[in-house]
Amino acid sequence: MSVTITVFLVYLLLLAGLALWSRRESQSMSGYFIAGKKLPPWVVAFSTNATGESGWLLLGLTGMGYAVGAQALWVVAGEVIGISLAWLLLSRRLKRLADRSDAITVPDVLAARFGDQRHVLRRLSVLIILIMVGAYVAAQMVATGKAFDGFTGVDYGTGVLVGATIIIAYTLVGGYKAVAWTDLVQGILMLLGLILLPMVAIDAGGGWLAVLDNLSLQDPGLLSPWGPEGKSVAALVAVFSFLAVGLPFLGVPQLMVRFMSARSEQSLVPAMAISITVILLFDLGAVLTGMAGRALMPGLDDPERILPLLSTTVLPPVLGGVMMVVVLAAIMSTVDSLLILASSAVVRDYWQQIRGTKLSDHALTRRGKIVTLLIGLIGVGFALHQTPLIFWFVLFAWSGLGAAFGPVLLCALWYPKTTLNGALAGMLGGFLTTVAWVLWLKPICFDLLEVIPGFLVGLALTVACSRPADHSRKEHR
C-alpha cells in the first residue's frame, strides 16, 4: 500500500508541474477553454483517447472481456471504426470551420454554421451539455472515491474530497492546456499498462494456448463471437450494441474540442494515425486482460475487479502500484475534460454569447474558473451522498451527447442543405429518443444500446426537417 501511495505522490508532483507550466496560457478565454489552438499532434491524439476511454476502458472493458470473452472484441471493432470515422469525417472540416469562425466551443461552431442569431440552437446545446455533463462529473467523482477506498484504504468520503481537490486544482490553474497534457501522460501510462499486464497475465496462465484451453473448459461460448449464450436474437442485438459503442465518437463535444484545439489542420493527419493505433492497442489490451484474468481467477462476482486483482497478483509491488495509479488517473482524466466543457458552455455560450455581457476577456476567464469550481463542488456534494439518480443518468450520458450532437455535426459538415430548423429537430430528437429508450423501451428490445435509435432518429430528423425549409426558400425566390 505504501508503494501505491508513493507512486501516486510522484504522479501528483507531475500534475502540479504541468499545471504551473500551463498557467500563463489559462489567462484568456481561448487559452483556458481550448489552449489557444496550439496543441501538437501527440497531445491531441492521446487527449482524445484518454478523454473518450478512461476508467471505462480499464475497469469496464476488462470486465467485459472477463464476462463474455471473445464477444467483447466487437467493442474493439466498434471503437476503432467509430474513432476512425470521427477523424476522417469530422476532424479537419471541424477544425477549418472553427478557425474560420473563431469558435471556442462546439455550440460556437454550430451557431456560425447555421446563422443562429437568436441563439436557439446554442441554448439547446448548453442545456443538453449541462444536464449530461453535470451528472457525469458527479458519477466520476463517486468512482474516484470508490477507487481510493479500494486501492489505498482511504475511506470513501476522504477519497472523493482528495480526488476532487486534485482535479479541480490543476484544472483551475492550468486550464485546457494542463488537462490536455495531463491526458497525454495518463494515456501513455494506460497504454504501457495495457500492453504489460495482459502479457504477464497470459504468461502466468501458461501461454495463450493454455489460456484458450482453460476458457474453453469453463465455457466454450467464451471463445465464440456470439458470446456465452450462443446464437440468438439477444446475441445479435448485443453484437450491434457493442459495435455501436463507437458511435458517440462522432459527436460528443468533449472530443470535438480536441480537434478544434490542434495547432493546424495539417497536424490532425499524424494525430489521426497515432489515435487510431493507440485505441486499437488500448482496447485489445483491455479485452485480453479480462480473458486472461478469467483463466487465472474464475468465479468473480464483480468482473470489473479483475484489473486491480491481476495488478496486485501477477505484477511486482512497484508495477502493481503504478497500475493502481493508472486506474485512478484514468477516472480523473474524464472529470477534468468535463469540467472545462461545462464551464465553457456557461461562460462562453451562455454568459458571453446569449446574454451578451460586456465583461473583458480576462474577467470572463476568471468567471470560467469560478464556474469550474462550482460545478466541481456540486459534483462533490452529489458524490458524498452517493445519490442513485446520478448512476441512472450515466447510463445514457455518453449516448445522449453522441446522439444529440453527432448527427447534427455530420450534416453540418457534409450536407450543405442542412438548416437551423433541421439541426434543432435533430439535436432535440436524438437526445429525447436516447432518454426515452433508456426509460421505457430498452428492456423490451433486448437491451439494444440507446445510442443506435438516438443517432438514427437524430440523423433522420436533421435531414427531413431541413428539406421543407430549403424548398420554401426556393419557392420564395
One Martini backbone bead per residue (centre of mass of N, CA, C, O) as a GRO file, in nm:
protein
  477
    1MET     BB    1   0.056   0.063  -0.019
    2SER     BB    2   0.303   0.257  -0.004
    3VAL     BB    3   0.375   0.236  -0.302
    4THR     BB    4   0.117   0.357  -0.418
    5ILE     BB    5   0.140   0.631  -0.272
    6THR     BB    6   0.415   0.710  -0.387
    7VAL     BB    7   0.337   0.706  -0.683
    8PHE     BB    8   0.109   0.914  -0.653
    9LEU     BB    9   0.285   1.151  -0.556
   10VAL     BB   10   0.452   1.169  -0.813
   11TYR     BB   11   0.209   1.230  -0.994
   12LEU     BB   12   0.127   1.496  -0.854
   13LEU     BB   13   0.385   1.650  -0.926
   14LEU     BB   14   0.337   1.638  -1.228
   15LEU     BB   15   0.069   1.792  -1.229
   16ALA     BB   16   0.176   2.051  -1.102
   17GLY     BB   17   0.381   2.115  -1.325
   18LEU     BB   18   0.175   2.136  -1.560
   19ALA     BB   19   0.000   2.361  -1.440
   20LEU     BB   20   0.223   2.579  -1.413
   21TRP     BB   21   0.313   2.571  -1.714
   22SER     BB   22  -0.001   2.650  -1.811
   23ARG     BB   23  -0.088   2.922  -1.677
   24ARG     BB   24  -0.055   3.146  -1.894
   25GLU     BB   25  -0.276   3.029  -2.097
   26SER     BB   26  -0.528   3.071  -1.870
   27GLN     BB   27  -0.589   3.402  -1.906
   28SER     BB   28  -0.774   3.318  -2.140
   29MET     BB   29  -1.034   3.187  -2.303
   30SER     BB   30  -0.882   3.035  -2.525
   31GLY     BB   31  -0.678   2.910  -2.325
   32TYR     BB   32  -0.871   2.777  -2.110
   33PHE     BB   33  -1.070   2.616  -2.332
   34ILE     BB   34  -0.828   2.565  -2.601
   35ALA     BB   35  -0.512   2.637  -2.590
   36GLY     BB   36  -0.499   2.839  -2.846
   37LYS     BB   37  -0.465   2.634  -3.077
   38LYS     BB   38  -0.152   2.460  -3.003
   39LEU     BB   39  -0.160   2.158  -3.027
   40PRO     BB   40  -0.003   1.876  -3.069
   41PRO     BB   41  -0.052   1.566  -3.200
   42TRP     BB   42   0.001   1.387  -2.949
   43VAL     BB   43  -0.194   1.537  -2.761
   44VAL     BB   44  -0.452   1.512  -2.923
   45ALA     BB   45  -0.459   1.203  -2.939
   46PHE     BB   46  -0.443   1.128  -2.629
   47SER     BB   47  -0.674   1.311  -2.533
   48THR     BB   48  -0.898   1.175  -2.693
   49ASN     BB   49  -0.864   0.890  -2.569
   50ALA     BB   50  -0.869   0.950  -2.262
   51THR     BB   51  -1.150   1.086  -2.260
   52GLY     BB   52  -1.312   0.841  -2.402
   53GLU     BB   53  -1.216   0.621  -2.188
   54SER     BB   54  -1.069   0.548  -1.925
   55GLY     BB   55  -1.231   0.381  -1.676
   56TRP     BB   56  -1.390   0.207  -1.875
   57LEU     BB   57  -1.151   0.056  -1.991
   58LEU     BB   58  -1.012  -0.060  -1.721
   59LEU     BB   59  -1.294  -0.181  -1.601
   60GLY     BB   60  -1.517  -0.244  -1.817
   61LEU     BB   61  -1.363  -0.398  -2.053
   62THR     BB   62  -1.226  -0.608  -1.877
   63GLY     BB   63  -1.496  -0.715  -1.764
   64MET     BB   64  -1.607  -0.803  -2.040
   65GLY     BB   65  -1.385  -1.006  -2.108
   66TYR     BB   66  -1.452  -1.183  -1.862
   67ALA     BB   67  -1.764  -1.239  -1.918
   68VAL     BB   68  -1.758  -1.291  -2.269
   69GLY     BB   69  -1.495  -1.261  -2.413
   70ALA     BB   70  -1.475  -1.254  -2.754
   71GLN     BB   71  -1.725  -1.062  -2.783
   72ALA     BB   72  -1.562  -0.797  -2.697
   73LEU     BB   73  -1.429  -0.744  -2.983
   74TRP     BB   74  -1.661  -0.567  -3.093
   75VAL     BB   75  -1.575  -0.316  -2.939
   76VAL     BB   76  -1.311  -0.272  -3.078
   77ALA     BB   77  -1.432  -0.233  -3.358
   78GLY     BB   78  -1.625   0.002  -3.287
   79GLU     BB   79  -1.409   0.205  -3.185
   80VAL     BB   80  -1.227   0.213  -3.433
   81ILE     BB   81  -1.445   0.303  -3.629
   82GLY     BB   82  -1.546   0.556  -3.480
   83ILE     BB   83  -1.272   0.715  -3.460
   84SER     BB   84  -1.205   0.707  -3.761
   85LEU     BB   85  -1.455   0.866  -3.857
   86ALA     BB   86  -1.401   1.120  -3.695
   87TRP     BB   87  -1.134   1.190  -3.833
   88LEU     BB   88  -1.227   1.173  -4.136
   89LEU     BB   89  -1.511   1.351  -4.119
   90LEU     BB   90  -1.445   1.593  -3.888
   91SER     BB   91  -1.173   1.722  -3.801
   92ARG     BB   92  -1.091   1.914  -4.043
   93ARG     BB   93  -1.364   2.061  -4.087
   94LEU     BB   94  -1.394   2.163  -3.797
   95LYS     BB   95  -1.132   2.322  -3.780
   96ARG     BB   96  -1.189   2.512  -4.017
   97LEU     BB   97  -1.455   2.636  -3.904
   98ALA     BB   98  -1.342   2.730  -3.631
   99ASP     BB   99  -1.128   2.925  -3.745
  100ARG     BB  100  -1.317   3.101  -3.926
  101SER     BB  101  -1.517   3.165  -3.656
  102ASP     BB  102  -1.365   3.176  -3.381
  103ALA     BB  103  -1.400   2.916  -3.219
  104ILE     BB  104  -1.436   2.746  -2.887
  105THR     BB  105  -1.703   2.590  -2.934
  106VAL     BB  106  -1.943   2.391  -3.057
  107PRO     BB  107  -2.176   2.601  -3.052
  108ASP     BB  108  -2.016   2.804  -3.217
  109VAL     BB  109  -2.008   2.641  -3.479
  110LEU     BB  110  -2.317   2.606  -3.516
  111ALA     BB  111  -2.393   2.906  -3.516
  112ALA     BB  112  -2.223   2.977  -3.767
  113ARG     BB  113  -2.341   2.770  -3.971
  114PHE     BB  114  -2.670   2.865  -3.903
  115GLY     BB  115  -2.727   3.153  -3.805
  116ASP     BB  116  -2.781   3.185  -3.473
  117GLN     BB  117  -2.911   3.476  -3.365
  118ARG     BB  118  -3.118   3.362  -3.124
  119HIS     BB  119  -2.984   3.107  -2.973
  120VAL     BB  120  -3.136   2.830  -2.986
  121LEU     BB  121  -2.915   2.615  -3.031
  122ARG     BB  122  -2.735   2.706  -2.798
  123ARG     BB  123  -2.934   2.657  -2.568
  124LEU     BB  124  -2.968   2.353  -2.618
  125SER     BB  125  -2.672   2.276  -2.590
  126VAL     BB  126  -2.630   2.372  -2.299
  127LEU     BB  127  -2.847   2.198  -2.166
  128ILE     BB  128  -2.734   1.919  -2.246
  129ILE     BB  129  -2.453   1.951  -2.128
  130LEU     BB  130  -2.532   2.004  -1.829
  131ILE     BB  131  -2.690   1.748  -1.776
  132MET     BB  132  -2.474   1.535  -1.857
  133VAL     BB  133  -2.216   1.651  -1.718
  134GLY     BB  134  -2.312   1.681  -1.430
  135ALA     BB  135  -2.363   1.378  -1.384
  136TYR     BB  136  -2.084   1.274  -1.470
  137VAL     BB  137  -1.909   1.414  -1.260
  138ALA     BB  138  -2.038   1.289  -1.010
  139ALA     BB  139  -1.984   0.990  -1.088
  140GLN     BB  140  -1.673   1.013  -1.109
  141MET     BB  141  -1.638   1.089  -0.809
  142VAL     BB  142  -1.743   0.829  -0.703
  143ALA     BB  143  -1.524   0.656  -0.838
  144THR     BB  144  -1.287   0.790  -0.696
  145GLY     BB  145  -1.363   0.714  -0.407
  146LYS     BB  146  -1.367   0.404  -0.458
  147ALA     BB  147  -1.075   0.380  -0.552
  148PHE     BB  148  -0.939   0.475  -0.296
  149ASP     BB  149  -1.070   0.267  -0.112
  150GLY     BB  150  -0.966   0.005  -0.271
  151PHE     BB  151  -0.643   0.085  -0.310
  152THR     BB  152  -0.560   0.255  -0.015
  153GLY     BB  153  -0.787   0.274   0.236
  154VAL     BB  154  -0.936   0.515   0.189
  155ASP     BB  155  -1.204   0.665   0.252
  156TYR     BB  156  -1.456   0.765   0.058
  157GLY     BB  157  -1.486   1.068   0.135
  158THR     BB  158  -1.185   1.135   0.119
  159GLY     BB  159  -1.149   1.047  -0.175
  160VAL     BB  160  -1.334   1.259  -0.301
  161LEU     BB  161  -1.183   1.510  -0.192
  162VAL     BB  162  -0.905   1.451  -0.304
  163GLY     BB  163  -0.977   1.415  -0.602
  164ALA     BB  164  -1.121   1.690  -0.641
  165THR     BB  165  -0.888   1.874  -0.561
  166ILE     BB  166  -0.693   1.790  -0.782
  167ILE     BB  167  -0.864   1.843  -1.032
  168ILE     BB  168  -0.946   2.139  -0.979
  169ALA     BB  169  -0.666   2.263  -0.943
  170TYR     BB  170  -0.533   2.199  -1.229
  171THR     BB  171  -0.766   2.327  -1.391
  172LEU     BB  172  -0.752   2.618  -1.281
  173VAL     BB  173  -0.450   2.676  -1.343
  174GLY     BB  174  -0.418   2.535  -1.655
  175GLY     BB  175  -0.649   2.429  -1.796
  176TYR     BB  176  -0.664   2.282  -2.101
  177LYS     BB  177  -0.362   2.234  -2.124
  178ALA     BB  178  -0.331   2.063  -1.870
  179VAL     BB  179  -0.537   1.849  -1.948
  180ALA     BB  180  -0.401   1.752  -2.214
  181TRP     BB  181  -0.117   1.679  -2.094
  182THR     BB  182  -0.229   1.484  -1.886
  183ASP     BB  183  -0.351   1.290  -2.093
  184LEU     BB  184  -0.084   1.202  -2.210
  185VAL     BB  185   0.027   1.067  -1.958
  186GLN     BB  186  -0.214   0.878  -1.909
  187GLY     BB  187  -0.206   0.737  -2.187
  188ILE     BB  188   0.075   0.613  -2.161
  189LEU     BB  189   0.017   0.450  -1.905
  190MET     BB  190  -0.218   0.286  -2.023
  191LEU     BB  191  -0.061   0.156  -2.254
  192LEU     BB  192   0.158   0.012  -2.088
  193GLY     BB  193  -0.038  -0.147  -1.907
  194LEU     BB  194  -0.200  -0.288  -2.164
  195ILE     BB  195   0.063  -0.448  -2.241
  196LEU     BB  196   0.181  -0.579  -1.981
  197LEU     BB  197  -0.050  -0.729  -1.828
  198PRO     BB  198  -0.139  -0.944  -2.043
  199MET     BB  199   0.139  -1.073  -2.073
  200VAL     BB  200   0.173  -1.167  -1.779
  201ALA     BB  201  -0.098  -1.321  -1.753
  202ILE     BB  202  -0.051  -1.523  -1.985
  203ASP     BB  203   0.205  -1.642  -1.866
  204ALA     BB  204   0.069  -1.734  -1.595
  205GLY     BB  205  -0.137  -1.925  -1.779
  206GLY     BB  206   0.079  -2.073  -1.998
  207GLY     BB  207  -0.031  -1.919  -2.228
  208TRP     BB  208  -0.248  -1.876  -2.483
  209LEU     BB  209  -0.341  -2.173  -2.524
  210ALA     BB  210  -0.402  -2.226  -2.225
  211VAL     BB  211  -0.615  -2.009  -2.194
  212LEU     BB  212  -0.811  -2.120  -2.408
  213ASP     BB  213  -0.854  -2.395  -2.276
  214ASN     BB  214  -0.967  -2.289  -2.012
  215LEU     BB  215  -1.212  -2.137  -2.132
  216SER     BB  216  -1.338  -2.385  -2.276
  217LEU     BB  217  -1.393  -2.542  -2.010
  218GLN     BB  218  -1.580  -2.334  -1.883
  219ASP     BB  219  -1.674  -2.198  -2.184
  220PRO     BB  220  -1.708  -2.207  -2.521
  221GLY     BB  221  -1.847  -1.917  -2.550
  222LEU     BB  222  -1.580  -1.746  -2.485
  223LEU     BB  223  -1.482  -1.812  -2.807
  224SER     BB  224  -1.733  -1.667  -2.914
  225PRO     BB  225  -1.882  -1.408  -3.096
  226TRP     BB  226  -2.172  -1.467  -2.943
  227GLY     BB  227  -2.113  -1.591  -2.680
  228PRO     BB  228  -2.231  -1.779  -2.411
  229GLU     BB  229  -2.538  -1.797  -2.542
  230GLY     BB  230  -2.520  -1.782  -2.833
  231LYS     BB  231  -2.730  -1.807  -3.083
  232SER     BB  232  -2.931  -1.503  -3.106
  233VAL     BB  233  -3.105  -1.223  -3.079
  234ALA     BB  234  -2.954  -1.113  -2.833
  235ALA     BB  235  -2.669  -1.151  -2.956
  236LEU     BB  236  -2.710  -0.966  -3.201
  237VAL     BB  237  -2.774  -0.710  -3.039
  238ALA     BB  238  -2.506  -0.708  -2.886
  239VAL     BB  239  -2.326  -0.667  -3.132
  240PHE     BB  240  -2.448  -0.396  -3.219
  241SER     BB  241  -2.388  -0.253  -2.949
  242PHE     BB  242  -2.082  -0.286  -2.951
  243LEU     BB  243  -2.038  -0.134  -3.220
  244ALA     BB  244  -2.193   0.138  -3.111
  245VAL     BB  245  -1.992   0.256  -2.900
  246GLY     BB  246  -1.846   0.445  -3.131
  247LEU     BB  247  -2.057   0.666  -3.218
  248PRO     BB  248  -2.000   0.913  -3.016
  249PHE     BB  249  -1.733   1.003  -3.155
  250LEU     BB  250  -1.924   1.176  -3.371
  251GLY     BB  251  -1.998   1.426  -3.121
  252VAL     BB  252  -1.874   1.468  -2.860
  253PRO     BB  253  -1.759   1.764  -2.735
  254GLN     BB  254  -1.496   1.672  -2.575
  255LEU     BB  255  -1.370   1.574  -2.858
  256MET     BB  256  -1.407   1.808  -3.061
  257VAL     BB  257  -1.216   2.006  -2.914
  258ARG     BB  258  -0.957   1.861  -2.992
  259PHE     BB  259  -0.961   1.937  -3.289
  260MET     BB  260  -0.974   2.253  -3.240
  261SER     BB  261  -0.682   2.257  -3.067
  262ALA     BB  262  -0.509   2.241  -3.294
  263ARG     BB  263  -0.250   2.399  -3.462
  264SER     BB  264  -0.353   2.236  -3.727
  265GLU     BB  265  -0.487   2.072  -3.987
  266GLN     BB  266  -0.230   1.901  -4.060
  267SER     BB  267  -0.182   1.779  -3.763
  268LEU     BB  268  -0.427   1.567  -3.782
  269VAL     BB  269  -0.295   1.336  -3.938
  270PRO     BB  270  -0.095   1.218  -3.725
  271ALA     BB  271  -0.305   1.205  -3.498
  272MET     BB  272  -0.481   0.987  -3.626
  273ALA     BB  273  -0.273   0.757  -3.634
  274ILE     BB  274  -0.222   0.749  -3.332
  275SER     BB  275  -0.511   0.712  -3.222
  276ILE     BB  276  -0.590   0.446  -3.367
  277THR     BB  277  -0.357   0.273  -3.264
  278VAL     BB  278  -0.404   0.315  -2.957
  279ILE     BB  279  -0.700   0.214  -2.937
  280LEU     BB  280  -0.636  -0.071  -3.025
  281LEU     BB  281  -0.443  -0.135  -2.790
  282PHE     BB  282  -0.624  -0.072  -2.560
  283ASP     BB  283  -0.863  -0.275  -2.623
  284LEU     BB  284  -0.704  -0.536  -2.651
  285GLY     BB  285  -0.575  -0.526  -2.371
  286ALA     BB  286  -0.840  -0.534  -2.210
  287VAL     BB  287  -0.960  -0.800  -2.315
  288LEU     BB  288  -0.712  -0.983  -2.255
  289THR     BB  289  -0.713  -0.932  -1.955
  290GLY     BB  290  -0.992  -1.057  -1.899
  291MET     BB  291  -0.936  -1.340  -2.017
  292ALA     BB  292  -0.690  -1.409  -1.842
  293GLY     BB  293  -0.839  -1.361  -1.572
  294ARG     BB  294  -1.044  -1.593  -1.607
  295ALA     BB  295  -0.829  -1.819  -1.602
  296LEU     BB  296  -0.705  -1.737  -1.314
  297MET     BB  297  -1.007  -1.602  -1.193
  298PRO     BB  298  -1.264  -1.758  -1.139
  299GLY     BB  299  -1.581  -1.644  -1.006
  300LEU     BB  300  -1.644  -1.354  -1.009
  301ASP     BB  301  -1.882  -1.125  -0.912
  302ASP     BB  302  -1.688  -0.880  -1.020
  303PRO     BB  303  -1.535  -0.819  -1.318
  304GLU     BB  304  -1.417  -0.517  -1.252
  305ARG     BB  305  -1.181  -0.644  -1.055
  306ILE     BB  306  -0.953  -0.772  -1.235
  307LEU     BB  307  -0.730  -0.559  -1.264
  308PRO     BB  308  -0.655  -0.514  -0.966
  309LEU     BB  309  -0.599  -0.815  -0.904
  310LEU     BB  310  -0.377  -0.864  -1.111
  311SER     BB  311  -0.181  -0.638  -1.025
  312THR     BB  312  -0.139  -0.769  -0.726
  313THR     BB  313  -0.051  -1.067  -0.834
  314VAL     BB  314   0.152  -1.051  -1.114
  315LEU     BB  315   0.290  -0.800  -1.003
  316PRO     BB  316   0.499  -0.606  -0.887
  317PRO     BB  317   0.460  -0.368  -0.652
  318VAL     BB  318   0.534  -0.123  -0.826
  319LEU     BB  319   0.354  -0.198  -1.075
  320GLY     BB  320   0.096  -0.220  -0.913
  321GLY     BB  321   0.097   0.077  -0.824
  322VAL     BB  322   0.085   0.195  -1.108
  323MET     BB  323  -0.190   0.070  -1.189
  324MET     BB  324  -0.354   0.214  -0.975
  325VAL     BB  325  -0.286   0.498  -1.078
  326VAL     BB  326  -0.401   0.462  -1.359
  327VAL     BB  327  -0.694   0.429  -1.272
  328LEU     BB  328  -0.725   0.696  -1.124
  329ALA     BB  329  -0.634   0.881  -1.360
  330ALA     BB  330  -0.852   0.793  -1.564
  331ILE     BB  331  -1.095   0.891  -1.407
  332MET     BB  332  -0.995   1.190  -1.377
  333SER     BB  333  -0.971   1.266  -1.688
  334THR     BB  334  -1.276   1.309  -1.733
  335VAL     BB  335  -1.341   1.544  -1.541
  336ASP     BB  336  -1.169   1.777  -1.653
  337SER     BB  337  -1.307   1.791  -1.933
  338LEU     BB  338  -1.598   1.842  -1.822
  339LEU     BB  339  -1.542   2.105  -1.673
  340ILE     BB  340  -1.459   2.268  -1.922
  341LEU     BB  341  -1.716   2.225  -2.086
  342ALA     BB  342  -1.923   2.345  -1.884
  343SER     BB  343  -1.789   2.628  -1.844
  344SER     BB  344  -1.802   2.709  -2.146
  345ALA     BB  345  -2.111   2.701  -2.168
  346VAL     BB  346  -2.161   2.927  -1.960
  347VAL     BB  347  -1.959   3.156  -2.046
  348ARG     BB  348  -1.954   3.161  -2.358
  349ASP     BB  349  -2.254   3.083  -2.443
  350TYR     BB  350  -2.421   3.234  -2.227
  351TRP     BB  351  -2.286   3.496  -2.124
  352GLN     BB  352  -2.162   3.610  -2.395
  353GLN     BB  353  -2.375   3.526  -2.627
  354ILE     BB  354  -2.664   3.537  -2.501
  355ARG     BB  355  -2.631   3.786  -2.293
  356GLY     BB  356  -2.398   3.996  -2.380
  357THR     BB  357  -2.155   4.058  -2.228
  358LYS     BB  358  -1.898   4.326  -2.145
  359LEU     BB  359  -1.682   4.170  -2.050
  360SER     BB  360  -1.379   4.081  -2.030
  361ASP     BB  361  -1.174   3.829  -2.102
  362HIS     BB  362  -1.046   3.808  -1.819
  363ALA     BB  363  -1.314   3.809  -1.657
  364LEU     BB  364  -1.432   3.554  -1.792
  365THR     BB  365  -1.209   3.364  -1.704
  366ARG     BB  366  -1.265   3.391  -1.402
  367ARG     BB  367  -1.553   3.281  -1.425
  368GLY     BB  368  -1.473   3.007  -1.535
  369LYS     BB  369  -1.329   2.918  -1.272
  370ILE     BB  370  -1.574   2.942  -1.089
  371VAL     BB  371  -1.749   2.737  -1.240
  372THR     BB  372  -1.561   2.500  -1.211
  373LEU     BB  373  -1.578   2.496  -0.902
  374LEU     BB  374  -1.888   2.464  -0.872
  375ILE     BB  375  -1.924   2.201  -1.032
  376GLY     BB  376  -1.734   2.038  -0.856
  377LEU     BB  377  -1.892   2.080  -0.586
  378ILE     BB  378  -2.154   1.951  -0.679
  379GLY     BB  379  -2.029   1.675  -0.735
  380VAL     BB  380  -1.941   1.626  -0.443
  381GLY     BB  381  -2.219   1.636  -0.310
  382PHE     BB  382  -2.334   1.390  -0.461
  383ALA     BB  383  -2.107   1.186  -0.394
  384LEU     BB  384  -2.139   1.186  -0.078
  385HIS     BB  385  -2.449   1.072  -0.121
  386GLN     BB  386  -2.486   0.867  -0.350
  387THR     BB  387  -2.687   0.922  -0.575
  388PRO     BB  388  -2.868   0.713  -0.775
  389LEU     BB  389  -2.945   0.906  -1.012
  390ILE     BB  390  -2.664   0.936  -1.133
  391PHE     BB  391  -2.636   0.645  -1.248
  392TRP     BB  392  -2.874   0.670  -1.439
  393PHE     BB  393  -2.753   0.895  -1.617
  394VAL     BB  394  -2.494   0.737  -1.720
  395LEU     BB  395  -2.638   0.542  -1.920
  396PHE     BB  396  -2.682   0.821  -2.128
  397ALA     BB  397  -2.451   1.032  -2.155
  398TRP     BB  398  -2.285   0.935  -2.397
  399SER     BB  399  -2.528   0.886  -2.588
  400GLY     BB  400  -2.669   1.162  -2.566
  401LEU     BB  401  -2.439   1.333  -2.685
  402GLY     BB  402  -2.405   1.175  -2.952
  403ALA     BB  403  -2.710   1.201  -3.053
  404ALA     BB  404  -2.720   1.517  -3.048
  405PHE     BB  405  -2.438   1.594  -3.215
  406GLY     BB  406  -2.361   1.401  -3.445
  407PRO     BB  407  -2.574   1.445  -3.675
  408VAL     BB  408  -2.535   1.756  -3.691
  409LEU     BB  409  -2.233   1.759  -3.763
  410LEU     BB  410  -2.242   1.588  -4.014
  411CYS     BB  411  -2.439   1.774  -4.170
  412ALA     BB  412  -2.288   2.044  -4.141
  413LEU     BB  413  -2.021   1.923  -4.304
  414TRP     BB  414  -2.187   1.740  -4.555
  415TYR     BB  415  -2.483   1.899  -4.565
  416PRO     BB  416  -2.570   2.193  -4.713
  417LYS     BB  417  -2.900   2.181  -4.657
  418THR     BB  418  -2.878   2.238  -4.377
  419THR     BB  419  -3.070   2.361  -4.111
  420LEU     BB  420  -3.173   2.497  -3.825
  421ASN     BB  421  -3.427   2.323  -3.793
  422GLY     BB  422  -3.284   2.054  -3.837
  423ALA     BB  423  -3.086   2.078  -3.601
  424LEU     BB  424  -3.295   2.100  -3.377
  425ALA     BB  425  -3.445   1.836  -3.431
  426GLY     BB  426  -3.200   1.644  -3.411
  427MET     BB  427  -3.104   1.713  -3.127
  428LEU     BB  428  -3.368   1.665  -2.971
  429GLY     BB  429  -3.440   1.381  -3.085
  430GLY     BB  430  -3.182   1.228  -3.002
  431PHE     BB  431  -3.201   1.285  -2.699
  432LEU     BB  432  -3.497   1.187  -2.636
  433THR     BB  433  -3.463   0.900  -2.743
  434THR     BB  434  -3.251   0.811  -2.540
  435VAL     BB  435  -3.423   0.854  -2.289
  436ALA     BB  436  -3.669   0.678  -2.370
  437TRP     BB  437  -3.516   0.415  -2.408
  438VAL     BB  438  -3.420   0.384  -2.113
  439LEU     BB  439  -3.703   0.409  -1.973
  440TRP     BB  440  -3.896   0.201  -2.181
  441LEU     BB  441  -3.746   0.018  -2.431
  442LYS     BB  442  -3.490  -0.152  -2.367
  443PRO     BB  443  -3.606  -0.411  -2.215
  444ILE     BB  444  -3.790  -0.489  -2.493
  445CYS     BB  445  -3.496  -0.471  -2.685
  446PHE     BB  446  -3.248  -0.641  -2.579
  447ASP     BB  447  -3.063  -0.393  -2.490
  448LEU     BB  448  -3.033  -0.178  -2.687
  449LEU     BB  449  -2.839   0.065  -2.760
  450GLU     BB  450  -2.935   0.400  -2.738
  451VAL     BB  451  -2.762   0.528  -2.973
  452ILE     BB  452  -2.898   0.405  -3.217
  453PRO     BB  453  -3.182   0.541  -3.214
  454GLY     BB  454  -3.079   0.828  -3.157
  455PHE     BB  455  -2.905   0.867  -3.412
  456LEU     BB  456  -3.117   0.797  -3.629
  457VAL     BB  457  -3.326   1.012  -3.550
  458GLY     BB  458  -3.141   1.258  -3.570
  459LEU     BB  459  -3.069   1.222  -3.871
  460ALA     BB  460  -3.356   1.218  -3.991
  461LEU     BB  461  -3.447   1.499  -3.880
  462THR     BB  462  -3.230   1.677  -4.002
  463VAL     BB  463  -3.304   1.614  -4.297
  464ALA     BB  464  -3.619   1.642  -4.304
  465CYS     BB  465  -3.625   1.946  -4.168
  466SER     BB  466  -3.457   2.081  -4.408
  467ARG     BB  467  -3.626   2.056  -4.671
  468PRO     BB  468  -3.870   2.248  -4.642
  469ALA     BB  469  -3.700   2.505  -4.606
  470ASP     BB  470  -3.559   2.484  -4.880
  471HIS     BB  471  -3.816   2.498  -5.059
  472SER     BB  472  -3.928   2.771  -4.953
  473ARG     BB  473  -3.695   2.941  -5.063
  474LYS     BB  474  -3.736   2.878  -5.362
  475GLU     BB  475  -4.028   2.986  -5.381
  476HIS     BB  476  -3.966   3.277  -5.293
  477ARG     BB  477  -3.771   3.326  -5.541
   0.00000   0.00000   0.00000
